CSV table of C-alpha atoms in Angstrom, one decimal:
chain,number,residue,atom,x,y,z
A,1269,UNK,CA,-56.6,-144.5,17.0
A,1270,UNK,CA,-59.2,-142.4,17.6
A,1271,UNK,CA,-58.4,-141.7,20.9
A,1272,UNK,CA,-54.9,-140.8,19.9
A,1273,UNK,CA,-56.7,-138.2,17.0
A,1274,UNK,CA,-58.5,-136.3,19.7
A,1275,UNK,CA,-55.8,-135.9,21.5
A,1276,UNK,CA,-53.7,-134.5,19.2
A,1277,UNK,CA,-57.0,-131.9,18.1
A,1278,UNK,CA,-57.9,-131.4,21.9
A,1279,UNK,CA,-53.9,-129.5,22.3
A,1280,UNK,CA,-53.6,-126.3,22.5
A,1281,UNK,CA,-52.7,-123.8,19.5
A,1282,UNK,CA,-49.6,-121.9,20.7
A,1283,UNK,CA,-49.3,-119.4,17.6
A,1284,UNK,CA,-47.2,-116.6,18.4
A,1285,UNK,CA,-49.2,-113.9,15.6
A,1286,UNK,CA,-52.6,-113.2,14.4
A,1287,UNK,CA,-55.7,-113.5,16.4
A,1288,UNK,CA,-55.6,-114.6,19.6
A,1289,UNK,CA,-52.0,-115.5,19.3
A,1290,UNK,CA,-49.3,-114.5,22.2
A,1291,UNK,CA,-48.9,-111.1,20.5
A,1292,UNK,CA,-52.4,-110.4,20.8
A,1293,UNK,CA,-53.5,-111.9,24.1
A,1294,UNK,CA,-49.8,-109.9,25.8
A,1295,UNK,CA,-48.8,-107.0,24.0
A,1296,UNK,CA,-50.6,-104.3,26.2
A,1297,UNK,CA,-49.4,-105.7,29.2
A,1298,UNK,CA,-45.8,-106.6,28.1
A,1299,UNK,CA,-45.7,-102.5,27.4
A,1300,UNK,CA,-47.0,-101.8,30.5
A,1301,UNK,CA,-43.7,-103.6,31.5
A,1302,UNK,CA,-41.4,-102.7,29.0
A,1303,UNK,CA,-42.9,-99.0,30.3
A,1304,UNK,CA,-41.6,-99.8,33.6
A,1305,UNK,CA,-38.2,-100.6,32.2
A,1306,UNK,CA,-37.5,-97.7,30.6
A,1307,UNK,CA,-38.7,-95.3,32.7
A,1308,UNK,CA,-36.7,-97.0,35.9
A,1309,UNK,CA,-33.4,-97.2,33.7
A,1310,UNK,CA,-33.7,-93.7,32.8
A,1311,UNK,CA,-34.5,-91.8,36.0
A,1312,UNK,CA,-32.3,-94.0,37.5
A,1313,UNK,CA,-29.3,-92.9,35.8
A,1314,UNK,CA,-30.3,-89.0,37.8
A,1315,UNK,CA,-32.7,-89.6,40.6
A,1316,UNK,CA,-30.0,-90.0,43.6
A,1317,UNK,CA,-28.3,-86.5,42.0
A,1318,UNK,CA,-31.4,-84.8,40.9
A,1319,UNK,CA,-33.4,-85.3,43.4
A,1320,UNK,CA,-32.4,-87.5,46.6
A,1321,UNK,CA,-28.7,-86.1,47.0
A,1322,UNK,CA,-28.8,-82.8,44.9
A,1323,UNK,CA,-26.1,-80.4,45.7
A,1324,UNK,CA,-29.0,-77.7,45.2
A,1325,UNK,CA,-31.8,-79.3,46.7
A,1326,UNK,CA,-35.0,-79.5,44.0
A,1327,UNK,CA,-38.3,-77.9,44.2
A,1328,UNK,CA,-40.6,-79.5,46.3
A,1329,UNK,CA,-43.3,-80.3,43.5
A,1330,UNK,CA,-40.5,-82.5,41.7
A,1331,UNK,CA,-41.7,-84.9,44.4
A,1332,UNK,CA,-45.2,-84.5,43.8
A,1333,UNK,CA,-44.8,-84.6,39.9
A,1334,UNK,CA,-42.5,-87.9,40.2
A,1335,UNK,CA,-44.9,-89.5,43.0
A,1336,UNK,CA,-48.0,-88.7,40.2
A,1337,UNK,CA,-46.5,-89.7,36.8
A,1338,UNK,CA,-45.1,-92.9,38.8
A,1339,UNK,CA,-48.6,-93.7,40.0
A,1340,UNK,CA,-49.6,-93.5,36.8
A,1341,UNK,CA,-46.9,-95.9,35.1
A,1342,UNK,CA,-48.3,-97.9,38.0
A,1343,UNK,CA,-51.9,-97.7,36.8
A,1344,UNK,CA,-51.0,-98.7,33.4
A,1345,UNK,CA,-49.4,-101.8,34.3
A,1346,UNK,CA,-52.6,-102.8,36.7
A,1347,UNK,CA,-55.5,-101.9,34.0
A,1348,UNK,CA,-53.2,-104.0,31.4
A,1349,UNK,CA,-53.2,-107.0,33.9
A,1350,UNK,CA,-56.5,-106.6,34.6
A,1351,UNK,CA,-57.7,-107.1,30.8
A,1352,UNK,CA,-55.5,-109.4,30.4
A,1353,UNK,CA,-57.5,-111.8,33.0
A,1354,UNK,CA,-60.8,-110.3,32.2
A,1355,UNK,CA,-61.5,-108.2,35.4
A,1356,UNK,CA,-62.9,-106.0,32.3
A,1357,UNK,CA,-65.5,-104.6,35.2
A,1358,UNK,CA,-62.7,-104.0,37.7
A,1359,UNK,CA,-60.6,-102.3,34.9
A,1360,UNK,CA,-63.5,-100.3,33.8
A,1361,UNK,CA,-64.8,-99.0,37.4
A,1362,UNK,CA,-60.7,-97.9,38.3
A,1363,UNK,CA,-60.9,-96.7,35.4
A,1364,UNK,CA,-62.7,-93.2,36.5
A,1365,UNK,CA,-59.6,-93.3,39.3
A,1366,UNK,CA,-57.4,-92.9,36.2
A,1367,UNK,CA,-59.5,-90.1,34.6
A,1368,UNK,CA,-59.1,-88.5,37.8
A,1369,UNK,CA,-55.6,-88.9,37.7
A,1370,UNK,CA,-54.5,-88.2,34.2
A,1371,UNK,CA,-56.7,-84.9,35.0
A,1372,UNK,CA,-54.5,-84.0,37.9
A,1373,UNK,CA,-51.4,-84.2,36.0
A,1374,UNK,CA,-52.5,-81.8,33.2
A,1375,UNK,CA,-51.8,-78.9,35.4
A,1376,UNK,CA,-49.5,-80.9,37.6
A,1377,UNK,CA,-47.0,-81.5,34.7
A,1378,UNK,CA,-47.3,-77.8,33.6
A,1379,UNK,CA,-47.3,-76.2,36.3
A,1380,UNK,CA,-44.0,-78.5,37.2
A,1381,UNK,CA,-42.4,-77.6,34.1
A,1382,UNK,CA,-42.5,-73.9,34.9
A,1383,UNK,CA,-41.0,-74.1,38.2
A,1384,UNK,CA,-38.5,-76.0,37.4
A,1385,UNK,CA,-37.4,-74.1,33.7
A,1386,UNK,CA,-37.1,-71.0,36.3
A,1387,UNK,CA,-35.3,-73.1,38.9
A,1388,UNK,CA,-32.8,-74.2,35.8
A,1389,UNK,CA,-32.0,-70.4,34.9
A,1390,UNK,CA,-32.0,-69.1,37.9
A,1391,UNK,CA,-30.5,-71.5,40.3
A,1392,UNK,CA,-28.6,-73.8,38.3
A,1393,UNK,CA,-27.2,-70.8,35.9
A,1394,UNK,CA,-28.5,-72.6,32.7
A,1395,UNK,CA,-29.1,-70.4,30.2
A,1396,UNK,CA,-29.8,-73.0,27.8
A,1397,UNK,CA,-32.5,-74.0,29.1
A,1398,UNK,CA,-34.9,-71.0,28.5
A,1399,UNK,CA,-36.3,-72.3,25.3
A,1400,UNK,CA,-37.3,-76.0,26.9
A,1401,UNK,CA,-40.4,-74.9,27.6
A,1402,UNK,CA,-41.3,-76.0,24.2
A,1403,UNK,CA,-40.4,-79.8,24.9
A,1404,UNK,CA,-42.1,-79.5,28.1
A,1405,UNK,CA,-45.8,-78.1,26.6
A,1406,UNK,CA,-44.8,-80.7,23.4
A,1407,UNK,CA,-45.2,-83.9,25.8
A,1408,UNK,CA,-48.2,-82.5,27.8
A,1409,UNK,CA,-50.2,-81.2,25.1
A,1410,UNK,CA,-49.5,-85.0,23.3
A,1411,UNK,CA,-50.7,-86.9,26.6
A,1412,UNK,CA,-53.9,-84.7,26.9
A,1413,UNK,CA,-54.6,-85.4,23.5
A,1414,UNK,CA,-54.9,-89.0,23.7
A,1415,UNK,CA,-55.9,-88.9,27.0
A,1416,UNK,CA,-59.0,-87.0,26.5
A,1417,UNK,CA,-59.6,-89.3,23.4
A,1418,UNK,CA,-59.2,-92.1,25.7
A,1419,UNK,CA,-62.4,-90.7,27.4
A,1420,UNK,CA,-64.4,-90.2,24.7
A,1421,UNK,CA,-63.4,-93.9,23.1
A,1422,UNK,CA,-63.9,-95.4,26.7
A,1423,UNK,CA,-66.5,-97.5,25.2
A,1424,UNK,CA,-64.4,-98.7,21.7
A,1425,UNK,CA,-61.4,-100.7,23.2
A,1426,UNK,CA,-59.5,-100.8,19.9
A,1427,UNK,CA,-59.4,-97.0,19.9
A,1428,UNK,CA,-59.6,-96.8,23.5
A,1429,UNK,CA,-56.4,-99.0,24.6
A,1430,UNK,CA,-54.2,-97.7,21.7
A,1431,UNK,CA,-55.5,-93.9,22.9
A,1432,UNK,CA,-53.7,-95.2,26.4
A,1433,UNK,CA,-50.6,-96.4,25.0
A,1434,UNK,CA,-50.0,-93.6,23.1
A,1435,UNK,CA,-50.5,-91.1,25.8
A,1436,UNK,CA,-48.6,-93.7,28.1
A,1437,UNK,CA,-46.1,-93.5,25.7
A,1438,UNK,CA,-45.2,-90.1,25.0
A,1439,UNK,CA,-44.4,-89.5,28.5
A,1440,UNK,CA,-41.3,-91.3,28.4
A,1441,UNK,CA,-39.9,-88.8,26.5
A,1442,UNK,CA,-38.6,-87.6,29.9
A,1443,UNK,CA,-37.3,-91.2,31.0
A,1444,UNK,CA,-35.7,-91.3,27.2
A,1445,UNK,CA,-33.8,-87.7,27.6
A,1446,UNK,CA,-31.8,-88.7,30.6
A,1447,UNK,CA,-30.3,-91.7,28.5
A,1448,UNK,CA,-26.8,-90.1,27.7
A,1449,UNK,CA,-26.1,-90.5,24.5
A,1450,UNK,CA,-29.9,-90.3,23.2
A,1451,UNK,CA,-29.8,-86.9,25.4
A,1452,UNK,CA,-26.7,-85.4,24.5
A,1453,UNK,CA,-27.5,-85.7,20.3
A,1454,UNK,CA,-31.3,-84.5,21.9
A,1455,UNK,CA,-33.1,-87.8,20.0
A,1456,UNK,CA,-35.0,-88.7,23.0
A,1457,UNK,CA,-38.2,-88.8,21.0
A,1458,UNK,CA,-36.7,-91.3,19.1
A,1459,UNK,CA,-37.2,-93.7,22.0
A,1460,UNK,CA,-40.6,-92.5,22.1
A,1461,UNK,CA,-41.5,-93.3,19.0
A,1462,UNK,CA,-40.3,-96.5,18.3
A,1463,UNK,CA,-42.3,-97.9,21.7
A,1464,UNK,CA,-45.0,-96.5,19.2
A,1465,UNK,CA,-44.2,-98.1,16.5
A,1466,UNK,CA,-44.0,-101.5,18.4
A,1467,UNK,CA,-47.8,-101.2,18.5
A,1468,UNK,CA,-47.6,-100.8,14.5
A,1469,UNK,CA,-46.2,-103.8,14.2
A,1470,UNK,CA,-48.3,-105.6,16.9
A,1471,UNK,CA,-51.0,-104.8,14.6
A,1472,UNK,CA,-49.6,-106.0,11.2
A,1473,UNK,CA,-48.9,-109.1,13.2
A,1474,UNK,CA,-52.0,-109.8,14.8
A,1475,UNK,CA,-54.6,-107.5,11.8
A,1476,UNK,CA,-52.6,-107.5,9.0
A,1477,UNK,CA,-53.5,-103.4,8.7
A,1478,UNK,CA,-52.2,-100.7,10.9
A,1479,UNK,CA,-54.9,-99.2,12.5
A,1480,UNK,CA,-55.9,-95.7,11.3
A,1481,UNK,CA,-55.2,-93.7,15.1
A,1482,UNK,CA,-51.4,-95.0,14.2
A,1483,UNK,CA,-51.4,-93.8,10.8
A,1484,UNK,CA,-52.5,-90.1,11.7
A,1485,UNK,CA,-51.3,-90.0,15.3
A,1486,UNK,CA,-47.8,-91.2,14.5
A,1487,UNK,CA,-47.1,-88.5,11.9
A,1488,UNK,CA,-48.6,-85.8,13.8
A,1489,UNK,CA,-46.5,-86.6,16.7
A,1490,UNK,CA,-43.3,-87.0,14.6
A,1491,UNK,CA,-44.0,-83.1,13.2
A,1492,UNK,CA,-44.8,-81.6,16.9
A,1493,UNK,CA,-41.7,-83.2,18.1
A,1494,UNK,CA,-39.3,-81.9,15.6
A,1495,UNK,CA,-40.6,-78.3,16.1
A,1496,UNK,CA,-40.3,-78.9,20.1
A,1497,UNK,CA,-36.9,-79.4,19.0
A,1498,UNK,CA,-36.4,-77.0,16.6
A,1499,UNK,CA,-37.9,-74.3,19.0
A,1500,UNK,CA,-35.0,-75.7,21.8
A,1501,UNK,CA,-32.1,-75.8,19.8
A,1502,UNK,CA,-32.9,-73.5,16.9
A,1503,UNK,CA,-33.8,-70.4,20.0
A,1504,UNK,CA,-35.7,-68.8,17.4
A,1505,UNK,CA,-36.3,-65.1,18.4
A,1506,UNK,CA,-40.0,-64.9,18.8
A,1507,UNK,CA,-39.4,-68.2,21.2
A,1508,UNK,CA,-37.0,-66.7,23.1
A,1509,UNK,CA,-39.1,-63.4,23.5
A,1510,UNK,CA,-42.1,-65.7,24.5
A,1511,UNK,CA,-39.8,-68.1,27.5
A,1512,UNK,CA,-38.5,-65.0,29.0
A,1513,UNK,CA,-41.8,-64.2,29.7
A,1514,UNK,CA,-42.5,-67.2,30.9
A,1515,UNK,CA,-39.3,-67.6,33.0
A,1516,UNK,CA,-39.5,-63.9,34.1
C-alpha cells in the first residue's frame, strides 16, 4: 500500500494553467510558431506576384527587407526554444546578435517603406497609396518602442520577454494586410492585436492579473493604429501635403 501511495504522489502534475502549467512553460515558444504561421500564410498569398514573378519587377531592397524581417521571425522562434530548455546563457549571449539586428532594420524598414510608397505612385500608378506612409512609420515606430525597451529590461524577463513579443508582434501587421478580406475592409491590425491579447490571457491564466506593459502598451497601440488608419483612408490635407513631400 505504501508503495502504491508513492507512486501515485511521485506522477507528474499535467495542469494545463497557472504556474508552471503547459501555458506557462509553452506560450512564448508556441507564438514564436504561431508567428511563423501567419507570417508564411500571409506573404504567401503575394510573394510569387510581388516579388518572385512580378510583371514590374520590385526594388531590389524588398529582398533585403524580406531576407531581414525573416531572419528575425527566425530569431524569435530560436531564443523562445532556447528558454524553453534553459540555454538561458546561449539565449542571452545571441542575444546582442538580435540587438544588432533589430537595429539594422530600424532604418532598413524605413528606408524600405519609402522606396517602395514612391515605387507604388510612380510605377504601379497608385495614387492611393500616397498617404500609407502613415501605416508604414505606425509599425516601425511601435517595434522600436518595445524593442529598445527590450534593451533596457534585458535583465527583467517578465518585462523583457513580453517587450519582445510585442515588438515581434506588431510586425505582422504587414503579414495581416495581405489576408484579403482583413485587407480589403483595412482591419489588418486587428490580427495584430488579438496575437496581443493572446498574451493577456496567458497571463490571467497562468498570474491571475494582466501585467501592467499590456494594460498601457495595448491601449496605446490600439490609438496609434486607428490614426495610421485614419491618416490612410481619411487623406487628410496636411497628410497629403506632408507624403508628397515625401514621395516627391
Amino acid at each position: 500500500m505504501a508503495s502504491a501511495s508513492q507512486a501515485v504522489i511521485a506522477r507528474p502534475s499535467y495542469r494545463v494553467i497557472g504556474r508552471n502549467g503547459l501555458i506557462d512553460k509553452y506560450f512564448y515558444f508556441a507564438m514564436s510558431l504561431l508567428t511563423i504561421v501567419i507570417v508564411v500564410l500571409g506573404f504567401g498569398q503575394t510573394v510569387n506576384a510581388n516579388l518572385i514573378h512580378p510583371t514590374i519587377p520590385r526594388p531590389g531592397i524588398l529582398w533585403v527587407h524580406g531576407a531581414t524581417f525573416s531572419t528575425w521571425v527566425l530569431f524569435f522562434v530560436l531564443q523562445s526554444a532556447l528558454v524553453r530548455t534553459h540555454n538561458v546563457r546561449i539565449h542571452r549571449t545571441l542575444g546582442w546578435f538580435g540587438v544588432a539586428l533589430g537595429t539594422f532594420m530600424i532604418p532598413l524598414g524605413l528606408y524600405t517603406a519609402y522606396v517602395m510608397t514612391r515605387f507604388d505612385v510612380h510605377q504601379l500608378h497608385a495614387t492611393e497609396m500616397v498617404t500609407f506612409p502613415g501605416i508604414q512609420l505606425t509599425d516601425m515606430l511601435s517595434f522600436t518602442t518595445f524593442f529598445l525597451l527590450a534593451i533596457y529590461w534585458r535583465r527583467k524577463p517578465e518585462l523583457h520577454r513580453r517587450s519582445i513579443f510585442i515588438a515581434t508582434s506588431v510586425l505582422l501587421a504587414a503579414a495581416f494586410g495581405r489576408f484579403p478580406y482583413l485587407a480589403n475592409h483595412t482591419i489588418f491590425y486587428l490580427g495584430v492585436d488579438a496575437v496581443i491579447l493572446l498574451g493577456v490571457v496567458r497571463d490571467l491564466l497562468v498570474n491571475r492579473r494582466v501585467h501592467t506593459i499590456y494594460r498601457i502598451a495595448l491601449p496605446a497601440l490600439i490609438i496609434v493604429q486607428a490614426t495610421a488608419v485614419y491618416l490612410f483612408l481619411g487623406a487628410p490635407a496636411w497628410w497629403v501635403k506632408v507624403t508628397n513631400v515625401i514621395v516627391g
